[in-house]
CSV table of C-alpha atoms in Angstrom, one decimal:
chain,number,residue,atom,x,y,z
A,129,MET,CA,-21.3,2.1,-4.6
A,130,THR,CA,-23.5,4.5,-2.6
A,131,ASP,CA,-21.1,4.7,0.5
A,132,ALA,CA,-18.0,5.2,-1.6
A,133,THR,CA,-16.8,8.5,-0.1
A,134,GLY,CA,-13.2,7.9,-1.1
A,135,TYR,CA,-10.1,9.4,0.5
A,136,ASP,CA,-10.6,12.6,2.3
A,137,ASP,CA,-7.7,15.1,1.9
A,138,GLY,CA,-9.0,17.1,4.9
A,139,PHE,CA,-9.0,14.2,7.3
A,140,LEU,CA,-5.9,15.4,9.1
A,141,GLU,CA,-5.4,18.8,10.6
A,142,SER,CA,-3.1,19.6,7.7
A,143,ALA,CA,-4.5,19.0,4.2
A,144,VAL,CA,-2.8,16.2,2.3
A,145,PRO,CA,-3.9,16.0,-1.4
A,146,LEU,CA,-4.5,12.7,-3.0
A,147,PRO,CA,-1.1,11.7,-4.6
A,148,LEU,CA,-1.3,11.3,-8.3
A,149,PRO,CA,1.2,9.7,-10.8
A,150,LEU,CA,3.7,12.1,-12.3
A,151,GLY,CA,3.8,10.4,-15.7
A,152,ASP,CA,1.3,10.3,-18.6
A,153,SER,CA,0.1,6.8,-18.2
A,154,PRO,CA,-3.7,6.7,-18.3
A,155,THR,CA,-5.4,6.2,-14.9
A,156,ARG,CA,-8.9,5.7,-13.5
A,157,GLU,CA,-9.8,7.1,-10.1
A,158,LEU,CA,-12.1,4.7,-8.1
A,159,LEU,CA,-13.7,5.7,-4.8
A,160,TYR,CA,-14.4,3.2,-2.0
A,161,PRO,CA,-15.6,3.7,1.6
A,162,ARG,CA,-12.8,5.8,3.1
A,163,PHE,CA,-10.2,5.0,0.5
A,164,THR,CA,-9.4,5.7,-3.1
A,165,VAL,CA,-7.6,3.7,-5.8
A,166,VAL,CA,-5.8,5.4,-8.7
A,167,LEU,CA,-5.7,2.6,-11.2
A,168,ASP,CA,-3.0,2.5,-13.9
A,169,THR,CA,-5.2,1.1,-16.7
A,170,VAL,CA,-2.2,0.0,-18.8
A,171,ARG,CA,-0.3,-1.8,-16.0
A,172,ARG,CA,-3.7,-3.0,-14.6
A,173,LEU,CA,-2.5,-2.3,-11.1
A,174,ALA,CA,-2.9,0.6,-8.7
A,175,ALA,CA,-0.5,3.5,-9.2
A,176,VAL,CA,-1.4,4.7,-5.7
A,177,THR,CA,-4.0,4.0,-3.0
A,178,ALA,CA,-5.0,6.4,-0.2
A,179,VAL,CA,-6.9,5.6,3.0
A,180,ASN,CA,-7.9,7.5,6.0
A,181,ILE,CA,-7.6,5.6,9.3
A,182,ASP,CA,-9.3,6.7,12.6
A,183,GLY,CA,-7.4,4.5,15.1
A,184,ALA,CA,-9.7,5.7,17.9
A,185,SER,CA,-12.7,4.0,16.4
A,186,LEU,CA,-11.3,1.0,14.6
A,187,LEU,CA,-13.3,-2.1,15.0
A,188,ASP,CA,-11.9,-5.6,15.1
A,189,LEU,CA,-14.4,-7.4,12.8
A,190,PRO,CA,-14.2,-11.0,11.6
A,191,ARG,CA,-12.8,-11.3,8.1
A,192,THR,CA,-15.6,-11.1,5.5
A,193,GLY,CA,-15.6,-10.4,1.8
A,194,GLU,CA,-14.7,-12.1,-1.4
A,195,TRP,CA,-12.2,-11.0,-4.1
A,196,ARG,CA,-14.1,-9.6,-7.1
A,197,LEU,CA,-13.6,-7.4,-10.1
A,198,ASP,CA,-14.9,-3.8,-9.9
A,199,ASP,CA,-17.6,-3.4,-12.6
A,200,ARG,CA,-16.9,0.3,-12.8
A,201,ALA,CA,-13.7,-0.5,-14.7
A,202,PRO,CA,-13.3,-2.9,-17.7
A,203,ALA,CA,-12.0,-6.3,-16.7
A,204,SER,CA,-9.1,-5.7,-19.2
A,205,GLU,CA,-7.9,-2.8,-16.9
A,206,GLN,CA,-7.7,-5.1,-13.8
A,207,THR,CA,-5.4,-7.8,-12.6
A,208,GLY,CA,-8.0,-10.5,-11.9
A,209,PRO,CA,-8.1,-14.1,-10.7
A,210,ALA,CA,-6.3,-15.6,-13.7
A,211,VAL,CA,-3.0,-14.0,-12.7
A,212,TYR,CA,-3.1,-15.6,-9.2
A,213,ALA,CA,-4.2,-19.1,-10.2
A,214,ALA,CA,-2.1,-22.2,-9.8
A,215,ASN,CA,1.1,-20.4,-8.6
A,216,ASP,CA,2.8,-19.0,-5.5
A,217,LEU,CA,1.5,-15.5,-5.9
A,218,ASP,CA,-0.7,-14.0,-3.2
A,219,ARG,CA,-3.4,-11.3,-3.8
A,220,GLY,CA,-1.7,-8.7,-1.6
A,221,HIS,CA,-4.0,-6.1,-0.1
A,222,LEU,CA,-2.7,-2.5,-0.8
A,223,VAL,CA,-5.2,-0.8,1.5
A,224,ARG,CA,-5.2,-3.3,4.4
A,225,ARG,CA,-8.5,-4.9,5.2
A,226,ARG,CA,-8.7,-3.4,8.6
A,227,ASP,CA,-7.6,0.2,7.8
A,228,PRO,CA,-10.9,1.7,6.7
A,229,GLY,CA,-12.9,-0.4,9.2
A,230,TRP,CA,-14.0,2.2,11.6
A,231,GLY,CA,-17.1,4.0,12.7
A,232,THR,CA,-20.4,2.1,13.1
A,233,GLU,CA,-20.3,-1.7,12.6
A,234,ALA,CA,-22.2,-1.4,9.4
A,235,GLU,CA,-19.9,1.3,8.1
A,236,ALA,CA,-16.8,-0.6,9.1
A,237,ARG,CA,-18.0,-3.9,7.5
A,238,ALA,CA,-18.9,-2.2,4.2
A,239,ALA,CA,-15.4,-0.6,4.2
A,240,THR,CA,-13.4,-3.7,5.0
A,241,GLU,CA,-15.3,-5.8,2.4
A,242,ALA,CA,-14.6,-3.1,-0.2
A,243,THR,CA,-10.9,-3.8,0.2
A,244,PHE,CA,-11.4,-7.1,-1.6
A,245,PHE,CA,-11.8,-5.6,-5.1
A,246,TYR,CA,-9.0,-6.7,-7.4
A,247,THR,CA,-8.2,-3.0,-8.0
A,248,ASN,CA,-6.8,-3.0,-4.4
A,249,ALA,CA,-4.6,-6.1,-4.9
A,250,ALA,CA,-1.1,-6.6,-6.3
A,251,PRO,CA,0.8,-9.8,-6.8
A,252,GLN,CA,3.1,-10.7,-3.9
A,253,ALA,CA,5.3,-13.8,-3.5
A,254,GLY,CA,3.6,-16.3,-1.3
A,255,ALA,CA,6.6,-16.8,1.0
A,256,PHE,CA,6.2,-15.2,4.4
A,257,ASN,CA,8.9,-14.0,6.7
A,258,GLN,CA,9.5,-11.5,9.5
A,259,SER,CA,10.1,-8.6,7.2
A,260,LYS,CA,6.8,-9.1,5.5
A,261,GLU,CA,5.1,-9.3,8.9
A,262,LEU,CA,6.7,-6.0,9.8
A,263,TRP,CA,5.4,-4.5,6.5
A,264,LEU,CA,1.9,-5.7,7.2
A,265,GLY,CA,2.0,-4.0,10.6
A,266,LEU,CA,3.5,-0.6,9.7
A,267,GLU,CA,0.2,1.3,10.1
A,268,ASP,CA,-0.2,-0.1,13.6
A,269,HIS,CA,3.3,1.0,14.5
A,270,VAL,CA,2.6,4.5,13.2
A,271,LEU,CA,-0.7,4.8,15.0
A,272,THR,CA,0.8,3.6,18.3
A,273,TYR,CA,3.6,6.2,18.0
A,274,ALA,CA,1.9,9.2,16.6
A,275,ASP,CA,-0.6,9.7,19.4
A,276,ALA,CA,-2.3,12.0,16.9
A,277,THR,CA,-5.5,13.8,17.4
A,278,ASP,CA,-8.1,11.0,17.6
A,279,GLN,CA,-5.3,8.7,16.5
A,280,ARG,CA,-5.8,9.7,12.8
A,281,ILE,CA,-3.4,8.8,10.0
A,282,SER,CA,-3.5,8.7,6.3
A,283,VAL,CA,-1.6,6.0,4.4
A,284,PHE,CA,-0.6,5.8,0.7
A,285,THR,CA,0.4,2.4,-0.7
A,286,ALA,CA,1.1,0.9,-4.1
A,287,PRO,CA,3.4,-1.2,-6.1
A,288,VAL,CA,6.3,0.5,-7.8
A,289,LEU,CA,5.4,0.2,-11.4
A,290,ALA,CA,8.8,-0.1,-13.0
A,291,PRO,CA,9.1,-0.6,-16.8
A,292,ASP,CA,11.4,-3.6,-16.4
A,293,ASP,CA,9.1,-5.6,-14.1
A,294,PRO,CA,9.0,-9.2,-15.2
A,295,PRO,CA,5.9,-10.0,-17.4
A,296,TYR,CA,3.7,-12.8,-16.4
A,297,ARG,CA,0.3,-13.7,-17.8
A,298,GLY,CA,0.1,-10.2,-19.4
A,299,VAL,CA,0.9,-8.3,-16.2
A,300,GLY,CA,4.3,-6.9,-15.0
A,301,ILE,CA,5.0,-8.4,-11.5
A,302,PRO,CA,6.2,-5.5,-9.3
A,303,ARG,CA,9.5,-6.1,-7.5
A,304,ARG,CA,8.9,-3.3,-5.0
A,305,PHE,CA,6.0,-1.7,-3.1
A,306,PHE,CA,6.0,1.7,-1.3
A,307,LYS,CA,4.1,3.0,1.7
A,308,ALA,CA,3.9,6.5,3.1
A,309,ALA,CA,2.1,7.5,6.3
A,310,ALA,CA,1.1,11.0,7.4
A,311,TRP,CA,-0.1,12.2,10.8
A,312,VAL,CA,-0.3,15.4,12.9
A,313,PRO,CA,0.7,15.1,16.5
A,314,PRO,CA,-1.3,17.2,19.0
A,315,GLY,CA,-0.2,20.8,18.7
A,316,GLY,CA,2.4,19.9,16.1
A,317,ARG,CA,2.9,19.9,12.4
A,318,LEU,CA,2.3,17.4,9.7
A,319,GLN,CA,4.8,14.5,9.8
A,320,SER,CA,5.4,11.6,7.4
A,321,ALA,CA,7.4,8.4,7.0
A,322,GLY,CA,8.1,6.4,3.9
A,323,PHE,CA,8.8,2.7,3.5
A,324,VAL,CA,9.7,0.2,0.7
A,325,LEU,CA,9.1,-3.5,0.6
A,326,ASP,CA,11.4,-5.3,-1.8
A,327,GLN,CA,10.5,-8.8,-3.1
A,328,SER,CA,13.1,-8.8,-5.9
A,329,GLU,CA,14.9,-11.9,-4.4
A,330,LEU,CA,11.6,-13.8,-4.4
A,331,ILE,CA,10.4,-13.2,-8.0
A,332,ASP,CA,12.0,-15.7,-10.4
A,333,PRO,CA,11.0,-15.0,-14.0
A,334,ARG,CA,11.5,-18.1,-16.3
A,335,GLU,CA,12.5,-18.2,-19.9
A,336,ASP,CA,9.3,-20.0,-20.8
A,337,GLY,CA,7.2,-17.0,-19.5
A,338,ALA,CA,6.3,-18.8,-16.2
A,339,LEU,CA,7.0,-17.3,-12.8
A,340,GLY,CA,8.4,-18.9,-9.8
A,341,VAL,CA,9.1,-18.0,-6.2
A,342,ALA,CA,12.7,-18.4,-5.2
A,343,PRO,CA,12.8,-20.7,-2.1
A,344,LEU,CA,15.9,-19.0,-0.6
A,345,GLY,CA,14.8,-15.4,-1.2
A,346,ALA,CA,13.4,-13.0,1.3
A,347,TYR,CA,11.3,-9.9,1.6
A,348,ARG,CA,13.2,-6.9,2.8
A,349,THR,CA,11.5,-3.8,4.3
A,350,PHE,CA,13.3,-0.5,4.4
A,351,GLN,CA,12.6,3.0,5.7
A,352,VAL,CA,13.3,5.4,2.9
A,353,PRO,CA,13.2,9.2,2.5
A,354,VAL,CA,9.8,10.2,1.1
A,355,ALA,CA,11.5,12.2,-1.6
A,356,GLU,CA,13.1,9.1,-2.9
A,357,ILE,CA,9.8,7.2,-2.9
A,358,GLU,CA,8.4,10.0,-5.0
A,359,ALA,CA,11.1,9.6,-7.5
A,360,LEU,CA,11.2,5.8,-7.4
A,361,ALA,CA,7.4,5.4,-7.8
A,362,GLY,CA,6.8,8.5,-10.0
A,363,VAL,CA,4.0,9.7,-7.7
A,364,ASP,CA,3.5,13.2,-6.4
A,365,LEU,CA,3.6,13.0,-2.6
A,366,GLY,CA,3.1,16.7,-2.1
A,367,PRO,CA,3.6,18.0,1.4
A,368,LEU,CA,4.8,14.6,2.7
A,369,VAL,CA,8.2,15.2,1.2
A,370,ASP,CA,8.9,18.2,3.5
A,371,ALA,CA,7.2,16.6,6.4
A,372,ASP,CA,9.5,13.5,6.4
A,373,VAL,CA,10.8,12.5,9.8
A,374,LEU,CA,14.1,11.6,8.2
A,375,GLY,CA,14.5,15.1,7.0
A,376,GLY,CA,14.4,14.3,3.3
A,377,THR,CA,18.1,13.6,3.2
A,378,PRO,CA,18.8,11.7,0.0
A,379,VAL,CA,20.6,8.4,0.4
A,380,ARG,CA,21.8,5.7,-2.0
A,381,ALA,CA,19.5,2.7,-2.3
A,382,GLU,CA,22.2,0.4,-0.9
A,383,ALA,CA,22.1,2.7,2.2
A,384,TRP,CA,18.4,2.5,2.8
A,385,ARG,CA,17.5,1.8,6.5
A,386,LEU,CA,16.8,-2.0,6.6
A,387,LEU,CA,14.1,-2.8,9.1
A,388,ARG,CA,14.3,-6.0,11.1
A,389,ALA,CA,12.0,-5.1,14.0
A,390,PRO,CA,9.6,-2.3,14.9
A,391,GLU,CA,12.3,-0.8,17.1
A,392,ASP,CA,14.3,0.0,13.9
A,393,ILE,CA,11.6,2.4,12.6
A,394,VAL,CA,12.3,6.1,13.0
A,395,LEU,CA,9.2,8.2,13.6
A,396,GLY,CA,10.5,11.2,15.4
């Protein structure tokens, strides 16, 4: 992949290193146009993804691209099409299709199509509700608020790879996902915000090894201290912990800030 520049840790005015897992699970670092996937080769899902977004030059391109395996990693290390067949699971983009789609039209198209590698997907329940819609638009909310230099943000997203995730077709289905966003306002310091999407109510493991989607369950999106995301996901989020707009105050999970609308998000 000749244009696979990967995540740039100097993209913002304050350097933000690529987050890496804190544990000893083997990983594979894969570079794509403007984003990087750190693949947990045992769990066969991303331990973290990192993307640079230049909101000032984002292009609104038609959806193109087909889901495919990345031939730079063995198929046995990837969660491929068999896991998503004949069930209610969606291939959830981790790096959103639109996020790396900036610059020239050719650059943007190559970057958006690269988001369709299975290494950039994770199983999500197919049900859709307002909370999931909010999750899918978090980057846009941060860009709108931040008014950062050239509208630049960096975003880090992945499933929380918990040891007790329910197994299905050889893959542990994550109950939660995390997202952390970083930006530097004009003349200001690095700021960050952290979020968790919880699909626990929707994942219904069966005794026979099948998996269902609970019809009365729901996605829930929370704003969570970045320090708690670091501990929950086992990923080193570096300077984002101290830059957290929530101030890094630890809270109990039952006291996480439930988001019902964009107005509930705290960004400053």
